[in-house]
Amino acid sequence: MAEYKKIVIFGSTGNTGLCCVEEALKLDYEITAFLRDPSKLPEELTSKVKVIVGDVLKEDDVETAIQGQDAVIIVLGTRNDCSPTTMMSKGTKNILEAMQKSNVKRVSVCASAFNFWDREKVPERFHNILDDHTRMLDILKNCDREWVAVLPPHITNDAGTKDYMMEHGKGPGRTISKYDLAHFMVTCFTEDKNLKQWCGLCDKPQ
């Protein structure tokens, strides 16, 4: 198995993204944080990561960030904005194309457990996000990289346990700690069994 030492994280200042940065640092990875607004990166992390300020929709910015990396984590999101968007799918396309140019093979990508559902069962206010996640996953499915799609349910601020449930091809439960989600995002592509799988996560029942 290849060794993964250098990881670039796209979406590194979001709720899950920050947890991914912190988890990857605990595991002694060398982290590049790709972000639009450096003021959103907590001060205690700025000296521990390489920061690249850029726009995921600009191909040159993305290519610069991916050069020299061993793996990629994509946790793009719109925060609480549920209006129509193509940012996540277009950003993912740019990232995957840059990975191919730089011969970076492995990537974990965060979408949503709603992608396991029939669309008509998803609350309408989430349809725009679901639609772009669907486009993103279609792009992922048709690429030649070694990808893992992570489809979490409702993400909580509960403490992580690293003892959570994961199943391929379905969502096993209703909630997952953001810390456990980050743990899986950072570690899932180190196991071949997860490659080219849709991975559902949830907290273990108490």
mmCIF file of C-alpha atoms in Angstrom:
data_model
loop_
_atom_site.group_PDB
_atom_site.id
_atom_site.type_symbol
_atom_site.label_atom_id
_atom_site.label_comp_id
_atom_site.label_asym_id
_atom_site.label_seq_id
_atom_site.Cartn_x
_atom_site.Cartn_y
_atom_site.Cartn_z
ATOM 1 C CA MET A 1 0.000 0.000 0.000
ATOM 2 C CA ALA A 2 1.266 3.453 -0.864
ATOM 3 C CA GLU A 3 2.229 5.812 1.922
ATOM 4 C CA TYR A 4 0.169 8.980 2.238
ATOM 5 C CA LYS A 5 1.970 11.806 3.973
ATOM 6 C CA LYS A 6 0.883 15.037 2.285
ATOM 7 C CA ILE A 7 -2.831 15.843 2.077
ATOM 8 C CA VAL A 8 -4.610 18.905 0.724
ATOM 9 C CA ILE A 9 -8.040 19.671 2.158
ATOM 10 C CA PHE A 10 -10.581 21.643 0.116
ATOM 11 C CA GLY A 11 -13.246 23.219 2.303
ATOM 12 C CA SER A 12 -10.877 23.334 5.233
ATOM 13 C CA THR A 13 -12.602 26.113 7.194
ATOM 14 C CA GLY A 14 -16.090 24.623 7.281
ATOM 15 C CA ASN A 15 -17.475 22.758 10.268
ATOM 16 C CA THR A 16 -16.327 19.358 9.004
ATOM 17 C CA GLY A 17 -13.279 20.735 7.217
ATOM 18 C CA LEU A 18 -11.725 22.147 10.377
ATOM 19 C CA CYS A 19 -12.240 18.805 12.095
ATOM 20 C CA CYS A 20 -10.506 17.101 9.153
ATOM 21 C CA VAL A 21 -7.530 19.441 9.503
ATOM 22 C CA GLU A 22 -7.278 18.752 13.230
ATOM 23 C CA GLU A 23 -7.682 14.983 12.819
ATOM 24 C CA ALA A 24 -5.087 14.806 10.045
ATOM 25 C CA LEU A 25 -2.602 16.749 12.168
ATOM 26 C CA LYS A 26 -3.137 14.297 15.039
ATOM 27 C CA LEU A 27 -2.236 11.504 12.616
ATOM 28 C CA ASP A 28 0.968 13.337 11.623
ATOM 29 C CA TYR A 29 -0.011 14.197 8.069
ATOM 30 C CA GLU A 30 1.459 17.270 6.399
ATOM 31 C CA ILE A 31 -1.590 19.388 5.636
ATOM 32 C CA THR A 32 -2.275 21.999 3.000
ATOM 33 C CA ALA A 33 -5.445 23.966 3.747
ATOM 34 C CA PHE A 34 -7.054 25.387 0.612
ATOM 35 C CA LEU A 35 -9.373 28.246 1.505
ATOM 36 C CA ARG A 36 -10.857 31.481 0.233
ATOM 37 C CA ASP A 37 -10.685 33.471 3.456
ATOM 38 C CA PRO A 38 -7.597 32.900 5.634
ATOM 39 C CA SER A 39 -9.202 34.774 8.526
ATOM 40 C CA LYS A 40 -11.528 31.790 9.018
ATOM 41 C CA LEU A 41 -8.661 29.470 9.900
ATOM 42 C CA PRO A 42 -8.197 29.432 13.690
ATOM 43 C CA GLU A 43 -4.970 31.093 14.759
ATOM 44 C CA GLU A 44 -3.742 27.975 16.538
ATOM 45 C CA LEU A 45 -3.743 26.096 13.218
ATOM 46 C CA THR A 46 -2.023 28.668 11.020
ATOM 47 C CA SER A 47 1.473 27.632 12.067
ATOM 48 C CA LYS A 48 0.712 23.922 11.697
ATOM 49 C CA VAL A 49 -0.529 23.825 8.096
ATOM 50 C CA LYS A 50 0.461 25.214 4.721
ATOM 51 C CA VAL A 51 -2.203 27.698 3.627
ATOM 52 C CA ILE A 52 -3.142 28.270 -0.008
ATOM 53 C CA VAL A 53 -5.671 31.018 -0.608
ATOM 54 C CA GLY A 54 -7.688 30.372 -3.741
ATOM 55 C CA ASP A 55 -10.995 29.676 -5.428
ATOM 56 C CA VAL A 56 -11.988 26.094 -6.146
ATOM 57 C CA LEU A 57 -13.678 27.304 -9.347
ATOM 58 C CA LYS A 58 -10.354 28.586 -10.714
ATOM 59 C CA GLU A 59 -8.390 25.768 -12.324
ATOM 60 C CA ASP A 60 -4.971 27.371 -11.812
ATOM 61 C CA ASP A 61 -5.580 27.828 -8.078
ATOM 62 C CA VAL A 62 -6.584 24.195 -7.715
ATOM 63 C CA GLU A 63 -3.643 22.883 -9.741
ATOM 64 C CA THR A 64 -1.204 24.846 -7.588
ATOM 65 C CA ALA A 65 -2.668 23.337 -4.419
ATOM 66 C CA ILE A 66 -2.540 19.746 -5.655
ATOM 67 C CA GLN A 67 1.029 19.708 -6.935
ATOM 68 C CA GLY A 68 3.201 17.560 -4.678
ATOM 69 C CA GLN A 69 0.322 16.071 -2.678
ATOM 70 C CA ASP A 70 -0.232 12.382 -1.943
ATOM 71 C CA ALA A 71 -4.005 12.531 -1.422
ATOM 72 C CA VAL A 72 -6.965 14.919 -1.392
ATOM 73 C CA ILE A 73 -9.934 15.492 0.921
ATOM 74 C CA ILE A 74 -12.969 17.363 -0.450
ATOM 75 C CA VAL A 75 -15.408 18.789 2.093
ATOM 76 C CA LEU A 76 -16.913 21.594 0.047
ATOM 77 C CA GLY A 77 -20.153 23.081 1.320
ATOM 78 C CA THR A 78 -22.444 26.084 1.196
ATOM 79 C CA ARG A 79 -22.844 26.452 4.966
ATOM 80 C CA ASN A 80 -26.525 27.364 5.485
ATOM 81 C CA ASP A 81 -27.151 28.590 1.937
ATOM 82 C CA CYS A 82 -29.627 26.236 0.236
ATOM 83 C CA SER A 83 -30.031 28.249 -2.969
ATOM 84 C CA PRO A 84 -29.191 26.693 -6.373
ATOM 85 C CA THR A 85 -25.471 26.035 -6.780
ATOM 86 C CA THR A 86 -22.943 24.252 -8.961
ATOM 87 C CA MET A 87 -19.930 25.155 -6.816
ATOM 88 C CA MET A 88 -19.465 21.717 -5.297
ATOM 89 C CA SER A 89 -19.739 19.786 -8.554
ATOM 90 C CA LYS A 90 -17.650 22.214 -10.617
ATOM 91 C CA GLY A 91 -15.085 22.478 -7.845
ATOM 92 C CA THR A 92 -14.849 18.701 -7.607
ATOM 93 C CA LYS A 93 -14.411 18.471 -11.385
ATOM 94 C CA ASN A 94 -11.526 20.938 -11.231
ATOM 95 C CA ILE A 95 -9.932 19.032 -8.370
ATOM 96 C CA LEU A 96 -10.174 15.655 -10.106
ATOM 97 C CA GLU A 97 -8.717 17.060 -13.330
ATOM 98 C CA ALA A 98 -5.843 18.636 -11.395
ATOM 99 C CA MET A 99 -5.250 15.327 -9.620
ATOM 100 C CA GLN A 100 -4.923 13.602 -12.972
ATOM 101 C CA LYS A 101 -2.408 16.186 -14.202
ATOM 102 C CA SER A 102 -0.297 15.782 -11.052
ATOM 103 C CA ASN A 103 -0.795 11.997 -10.826
ATOM 104 C CA VAL A 104 -2.440 12.196 -7.410
ATOM 105 C CA LYS A 105 -4.647 9.132 -7.152
ATOM 106 C CA ARG A 106 -6.605 9.025 -3.911
ATOM 107 C CA VAL A 107 -9.409 11.280 -2.762
ATOM 108 C CA SER A 108 -12.218 11.219 -0.212
ATOM 109 C CA VAL A 109 -15.285 13.330 -0.963
ATOM 110 C CA CYS A 110 -18.063 14.358 1.430
ATOM 111 C CA ALA A 111 -21.642 14.529 0.123
ATOM 112 C CA SER A 112 -24.840 13.696 2.053
ATOM 113 C CA ALA A 113 -26.869 10.670 3.113
ATOM 114 C CA PHE A 114 -29.748 12.243 1.179
ATOM 115 C CA ASN A 115 -28.041 10.755 -1.881
ATOM 116 C CA PHE A 116 -29.136 7.335 -0.612
ATOM 117 C CA TRP A 117 -32.781 8.479 -0.600
ATOM 118 C CA ASP A 118 -35.423 8.788 -3.293
ATOM 119 C CA ARG A 119 -35.475 12.487 -4.197
ATOM 120 C CA GLU A 120 -39.173 12.901 -3.409
ATOM 121 C CA LYS A 121 -38.515 11.842 0.196
ATOM 122 C CA VAL A 122 -35.877 14.543 0.734
ATOM 123 C CA PRO A 123 -37.264 17.789 2.248
ATOM 124 C CA GLU A 124 -37.724 20.284 -0.571
ATOM 125 C CA ARG A 125 -35.510 22.927 1.039
ATOM 126 C CA PHE A 126 -32.526 20.605 0.521
ATOM 127 C CA HIS A 127 -33.216 19.796 -3.142
ATOM 128 C CA ASN A 128 -30.749 22.342 -4.539
ATOM 129 C CA ILE A 129 -27.914 20.960 -2.418
ATOM 130 C CA LEU A 130 -28.947 17.392 -3.220
ATOM 131 C CA ASP A 131 -28.920 18.170 -6.936
ATOM 132 C CA ASP A 132 -25.362 19.484 -6.827
ATOM 133 C CA HIS A 133 -24.213 16.583 -4.660
ATOM 134 C CA THR A 134 -25.752 14.279 -7.289
ATOM 135 C CA ARG A 135 -23.805 16.039 -10.048
ATOM 136 C CA MET A 136 -20.670 15.820 -7.916
ATOM 137 C CA LEU A 137 -21.073 12.089 -7.324
ATOM 138 C CA ASP A 138 -21.740 11.475 -11.027
ATOM 139 C CA ILE A 139 -18.478 13.249 -11.870
ATOM 140 C CA LEU A 140 -16.704 11.182 -9.238
ATOM 141 C CA LYS A 141 -18.166 7.910 -10.490
ATOM 142 C CA ASN A 142 -16.934 8.586 -14.017
ATOM 143 C CA CYS A 143 -13.402 9.682 -13.130
ATOM 144 C CA ASP A 144 -10.303 7.481 -13.148
ATOM 145 C CA ARG A 145 -9.071 8.399 -9.654
ATOM 146 C CA GLU A 146 -9.195 6.102 -6.601
ATOM 147 C CA TRP A 147 -12.086 7.753 -4.800
ATOM 148 C CA VAL A 148 -14.182 7.222 -1.685
ATOM 149 C CA ALA A 149 -17.574 8.945 -1.399
ATOM 150 C CA VAL A 150 -18.626 9.641 2.193
ATOM 151 C CA LEU A 151 -22.362 10.267 2.664
ATOM 152 C CA PRO A 152 -23.028 11.326 6.266
ATOM 153 C CA PRO A 153 -26.442 11.818 7.882
ATOM 154 C CA HIS A 154 -27.141 14.768 10.205
ATOM 155 C CA ILE A 155 -23.779 15.986 11.541
ATOM 156 C CA THR A 156 -23.660 16.767 15.266
ATOM 157 C CA ASN A 157 -21.181 18.528 17.538
ATOM 158 C CA ASP A 158 -21.064 15.547 19.897
ATOM 159 C CA ALA A 159 -17.683 14.243 21.019
ATOM 160 C CA GLY A 160 -16.139 11.686 18.704
ATOM 161 C CA THR A 161 -15.570 8.094 19.756
ATOM 162 C CA LYS A 162 -13.849 6.611 16.672
ATOM 163 C CA ASP A 163 -16.276 3.743 17.305
ATOM 164 C CA TYR A 164 -18.944 4.385 14.694
ATOM 165 C CA MET A 165 -20.847 2.348 12.120
ATOM 166 C CA MET A 166 -19.958 2.315 8.419
ATOM 167 C CA GLU A 167 -21.702 0.492 5.587
ATOM 168 C CA HIS A 168 -21.148 0.526 1.863
ATOM 169 C CA GLY A 169 -24.089 1.531 -0.293
ATOM 170 C CA LYS A 170 -26.529 2.687 2.374
ATOM 171 C CA GLY A 171 -26.931 4.989 5.347
ATOM 172 C CA PRO A 172 -26.955 2.949 8.567
ATOM 173 C CA GLY A 173 -28.331 5.641 10.886
ATOM 174 C CA ARG A 174 -29.490 9.201 11.509
ATOM 175 C CA THR A 175 -26.547 11.073 13.085
ATOM 176 C CA ILE A 176 -22.756 11.203 13.090
ATOM 177 C CA SER A 177 -20.362 13.295 15.180
ATOM 178 C CA LYS A 178 -18.383 15.802 13.109
ATOM 179 C CA TYR A 179 -15.243 14.434 14.759
ATOM 180 C CA ASP A 180 -15.982 10.849 13.725
ATOM 181 C CA LEU A 181 -16.910 12.013 10.234
ATOM 182 C CA ALA A 182 -13.540 13.769 10.021
ATOM 183 C CA HIS A 183 -11.745 10.647 11.273
ATOM 184 C CA PHE A 184 -13.293 8.608 8.471
ATOM 185 C CA MET A 185 -12.666 11.284 5.828
ATOM 186 C CA VAL A 186 -8.970 11.309 6.740
ATOM 187 C CA THR A 187 -8.474 7.542 7.015
ATOM 188 C CA CYS A 188 -10.925 5.948 4.561
ATOM 189 C CA PHE A 189 -8.738 6.115 1.457
ATOM 190 C CA THR A 190 -5.918 4.219 3.187
ATOM 191 C CA GLU A 191 -8.011 1.021 2.939
ATOM 192 C CA ASP A 192 -8.580 -0.440 -0.505
ATOM 193 C CA LYS A 193 -11.953 -1.898 0.544
ATOM 194 C CA ASN A 194 -13.463 1.613 0.527
ATOM 195 C CA LEU A 195 -12.313 2.572 -2.954
ATOM 196 C CA LYS A 196 -15.090 3.482 -5.407
ATOM 197 C CA GLN A 197 -17.704 2.946 -2.691
ATOM 198 C CA TRP A 198 -20.475 5.142 -1.312
ATOM 199 C CA CYS A 199 -19.860 4.934 2.435
ATOM 200 C CA GLY A 200 -22.650 5.611 4.920
ATOM 201 C CA LEU A 201 -21.791 6.445 8.522
ATOM 202 C CA CYS A 202 -23.606 6.807 11.821
ATOM 203 C CA ASP A 203 -23.032 6.863 15.558
ATOM 204 C CA LYS A 204 -23.288 3.492 17.263
ATOM 205 C CA PRO A 205 -26.480 3.121 19.324
ATOM 206 C CA GLN A 206 -25.903 3.761 23.021
#
